[in-house]
Short mmCIF file of N, CA and C in Angstrom, two decimals:
data_model
loop_
_atom_site.label_atom_id
_atom_site.label_comp_id
_atom_site.label_asym_id
_atom_site.label_seq_id
_atom_site.Cartn_x
_atom_site.Cartn_y
_atom_site.Cartn_z
N MET A 1 0.80 -1.20 -0.08
CA MET A 1 -0.01 0.30 -0.02
C MET A 1 0.74 1.15 0.20
N SER A 2 0.69 2.28 -0.69
CA SER A 2 1.38 3.38 -0.96
C SER A 2 0.68 4.55 -0.29
N ASP A 3 1.57 5.52 0.52
CA ASP A 3 1.09 6.37 0.97
C ASP A 3 0.88 7.89 0.25
N ASP A 4 1.37 7.67 -1.00
CA ASP A 4 1.44 8.77 -2.01
C ASP A 4 0.11 9.16 -2.60
N GLY A 5 -0.64 8.48 -2.82
CA GLY A 5 -2.03 8.66 -3.43
C GLY A 5 -3.09 9.08 -2.41
N PRO A 6 -4.29 9.51 -2.80
CA PRO A 6 -5.51 9.32 -2.21
C PRO A 6 -6.13 8.15 -1.44
N THR A 7 -6.63 8.31 -0.28
CA THR A 7 -7.24 7.44 -0.05
C THR A 7 -8.76 7.40 0.10
N VAL A 8 -9.42 6.38 0.44
CA VAL A 8 -11.22 6.40 0.56
C VAL A 8 -11.44 5.73 1.84
N PRO A 9 -12.58 6.43 2.70
CA PRO A 9 -12.82 5.54 3.68
C PRO A 9 -14.04 4.65 3.28
N ILE A 10 -13.71 3.31 3.86
CA ILE A 10 -14.74 2.46 3.73
C ILE A 10 -14.98 2.13 5.03
N THR A 11 -16.73 2.03 5.09
CA THR A 11 -17.37 1.78 6.36
C THR A 11 -18.13 0.38 6.33
N CYS A 12 -18.27 0.02 7.43
CA CYS A 12 -18.98 -1.24 7.55
C CYS A 12 -19.90 -1.09 8.91
N THR A 13 -21.12 -0.94 8.70
CA THR A 13 -21.78 -0.51 9.92
C THR A 13 -22.20 -1.77 10.83
N GLU A 14 -22.10 -3.04 10.08
CA GLU A 14 -22.47 -4.25 10.77
C GLU A 14 -21.08 -4.55 11.63
N CYS A 15 -20.10 -4.18 11.39
CA CYS A 15 -18.67 -4.41 12.20
C CYS A 15 -18.30 -3.29 12.92
N ALA A 16 -18.98 -2.18 12.48
CA ALA A 16 -18.62 -0.95 13.32
C ALA A 16 -17.24 -0.53 13.15
N THR A 17 -16.84 -0.61 11.82
CA THR A 17 -15.51 -0.31 11.42
C THR A 17 -15.56 0.57 10.32
N THR A 18 -14.36 1.49 10.10
CA THR A 18 -13.94 2.20 9.08
C THR A 18 -12.28 2.36 8.85
N THR A 19 -11.97 2.03 7.46
CA THR A 19 -10.75 2.13 7.24
C THR A 19 -10.52 3.06 6.10
N ARG A 20 -9.27 3.11 5.77
CA ARG A 20 -9.06 3.89 4.50
C ARG A 20 -7.91 3.23 3.35
N VAL A 21 -8.58 3.08 2.72
CA VAL A 21 -7.55 2.14 1.28
C VAL A 21 -7.55 3.38 0.10
N PRO A 22 -6.18 2.81 -0.58
CA PRO A 22 -5.94 3.83 -1.60
C PRO A 22 -6.95 3.56 -2.56
N LEU A 23 -7.19 4.84 -3.37
CA LEU A 23 -8.44 4.61 -4.17
C LEU A 23 -8.28 3.50 -5.48
N PRO A 24 -6.99 3.31 -6.00
CA PRO A 24 -7.05 2.09 -6.61
C PRO A 24 -7.77 0.67 -6.18
N ASP A 25 -7.57 0.57 -5.05
CA ASP A 25 -7.98 -0.82 -4.39
C ASP A 25 -9.13 -0.64 -3.59
N VAL A 26 -10.04 0.39 -3.89
CA VAL A 26 -11.38 0.45 -3.00
C VAL A 26 -12.35 -0.75 -3.49
N ALA A 27 -12.58 -0.82 -4.64
CA ALA A 27 -13.59 -1.94 -5.18
C ALA A 27 -12.93 -3.35 -4.59
N ASP A 28 -11.77 -3.82 -4.74
CA ASP A 28 -11.33 -5.04 -4.17
C ASP A 28 -11.38 -5.07 -2.53
N ALA A 29 -10.88 -4.04 -1.87
CA ALA A 29 -11.18 -3.82 -0.52
C ALA A 29 -12.64 -4.39 -0.11
N VAL A 30 -13.46 -3.61 -0.73
CA VAL A 30 -14.95 -3.53 -0.27
C VAL A 30 -15.34 -4.95 -0.53
N GLU A 31 -15.43 -5.67 -1.63
CA GLU A 31 -15.73 -7.05 -2.20
C GLU A 31 -15.00 -8.03 -1.12
N ARG A 32 -13.96 -7.86 -0.85
CA ARG A 32 -12.98 -8.76 0.07
C ARG A 32 -13.73 -8.83 1.33
N HIS A 33 -13.94 -7.84 1.93
CA HIS A 33 -14.39 -7.52 3.29
C HIS A 33 -15.72 -8.24 3.53
N ASN A 34 -16.62 -7.91 2.40
CA ASN A 34 -18.05 -8.44 2.23
C ASN A 34 -17.91 -9.68 2.29
N GLU A 35 -17.11 -10.14 1.27
CA GLU A 35 -16.92 -11.86 1.14
C GLU A 35 -16.58 -12.69 2.08
N GLN A 36 -15.61 -12.12 3.02
CA GLN A 36 -14.91 -12.66 4.07
C GLN A 36 -16.01 -12.67 5.36
N PHE A 37 -16.53 -11.19 5.43
CA PHE A 37 -17.15 -11.31 6.85
C PHE A 37 -18.99 -11.38 6.59
N HIS A 38 -19.41 -11.04 5.33
CA HIS A 38 -21.06 -11.15 5.29
C HIS A 38 -21.51 -11.76 4.27
N ASP A 39 -20.69 -13.24 4.04
CA ASP A 39 -21.08 -13.90 2.82
C ASP A 39 -21.72 -13.30 1.39
N GLY A 40 -20.78 -12.19 1.19
CA GLY A 40 -21.03 -11.60 -0.12
C GLY A 40 -22.12 -10.29 0.16
N GLU A 41 -22.75 -10.49 1.20
CA GLU A 41 -23.65 -9.21 0.99
C GLU A 41 -23.18 -8.15 1.21
N PRO A 42 -23.91 -7.07 0.49
CA PRO A 42 -23.13 -5.67 0.26
C PRO A 42 -23.12 -4.87 1.44
N ILE A 43 -22.47 -5.08 2.76
CA ILE A 43 -22.65 -4.23 3.82
C ILE A 43 -21.60 -3.17 3.72
N ALA A 44 -20.30 -3.76 3.75
CA ALA A 44 -19.36 -2.79 3.84
C ALA A 44 -19.47 -1.63 2.41
N GLU A 45 -19.05 -0.43 2.47
CA GLU A 45 -19.20 0.45 1.30
C GLU A 45 -18.38 1.52 1.38
N VAL A 46 -18.15 2.23 0.57
CA VAL A 46 -17.58 3.52 0.45
C VAL A 46 -18.44 4.61 1.19
N ASP A 47 -17.55 5.40 2.18
CA ASP A 47 -18.53 6.48 2.84
C ASP A 47 -19.49 6.84 2.14
N PRO A 48 -20.74 6.89 2.52
CA PRO A 48 -21.88 7.86 1.41
C PRO A 48 -21.52 8.97 1.06
N ALA A 49 -20.95 9.77 2.11
CA ALA A 49 -20.66 11.02 1.72
C ALA A 49 -19.93 11.39 0.78
N VAL A 50 -18.70 10.53 1.01
CA VAL A 50 -17.43 10.51 0.19
C VAL A 50 -18.09 10.04 -1.66
N ALA A 51 -18.75 9.06 -1.58
CA ALA A 51 -19.58 8.37 -2.47
C ALA A 51 -20.30 9.62 -3.45
N ASP A 52 -21.00 10.45 -2.57
CA ASP A 52 -21.88 11.40 -3.20
C ASP A 52 -21.07 12.41 -3.83
N ARG A 53 -20.18 12.70 -3.10
CA ARG A 53 -19.07 13.67 -3.33
C ARG A 53 -18.57 13.40 -4.68
N LEU A 54 -18.06 12.54 -4.76
CA LEU A 54 -17.24 11.74 -6.08
C LEU A 54 -18.18 11.59 -6.99
N ALA A 55 -19.37 11.40 -7.21
CA ALA A 55 -20.28 11.12 -8.04
C ALA A 55 -20.71 12.38 -8.50
N ASP A 56 -20.94 13.58 -7.74
CA ASP A 56 -20.85 14.93 -8.11
C ASP A 56 -19.47 15.41 -9.01
N LEU A 57 -18.41 14.96 -8.34
CA LEU A 57 -17.21 15.57 -9.50
C LEU A 57 -17.27 14.88 -10.41
N VAL A 58 -17.43 13.54 -10.47
CA VAL A 58 -17.31 12.79 -11.91
C VAL A 58 -18.60 13.53 -12.86
N ALA A 59 -19.71 13.99 -12.42
CA ALA A 59 -20.66 14.19 -13.14
C ALA A 59 -20.23 15.58 -13.72
N ASP A 60 -19.80 16.62 -12.81
CA ASP A 60 -19.63 17.72 -13.42
C ASP A 60 -18.43 17.91 -14.50
N ASP A 61 -17.16 16.74 -13.90
CA ASP A 61 -16.48 17.00 -15.07
C ASP A 61 -16.80 16.31 -16.48
N LEU A 62 -17.81 15.58 -16.55
CA LEU A 62 -18.36 14.85 -17.83
C LEU A 62 -19.56 16.05 -18.28
N GLY A 63 -19.74 17.06 -17.51
CA GLY A 63 -20.51 18.05 -18.18
C GLY A 63 -22.11 17.67 -18.01
N LEU A 64 -22.47 16.87 -17.04
CA LEU A 64 -23.83 16.27 -16.96
C LEU A 64 -24.73 16.89 -15.93
N LEU A 65 -23.98 17.94 -15.42
CA LEU A 65 -24.55 18.93 -14.55
C LEU A 65 -24.88 20.22 -15.14
N ASP A 66 -24.30 20.35 -16.44
CA ASP A 66 -24.53 21.68 -17.43
C ASP A 66 -25.96 21.74 -17.51
N GLY A 67 -26.60 23.12 -17.64
CA GLY A 67 -27.70 23.05 -17.90
C GLY A 67 -27.79 23.27 -19.55
N PRO A 68 -29.08 23.19 -20.16
CA PRO A 68 -29.21 23.24 -21.87
C PRO A 68 -28.55 24.55 -22.24
N ASP A 69 -27.74 24.27 -23.30
CA ASP A 69 -26.99 25.56 -23.82
C ASP A 69 -28.32 26.95 -24.53
#
């Protein structure tokens, strides 16, 4: 794990845990946690506030939030 890049908080309400993982490892970390501890159920997730903010940034970057010309 590199300390050079951005990290993303992963939360699991059932385990009452939060951890930060490098951005490229997010999907694997969430899937691995859910497989190991929750029989594959989607319990652990990217912190919802962070996920919403990332979605807004991506939508803005793609021009999806621009009004009609």
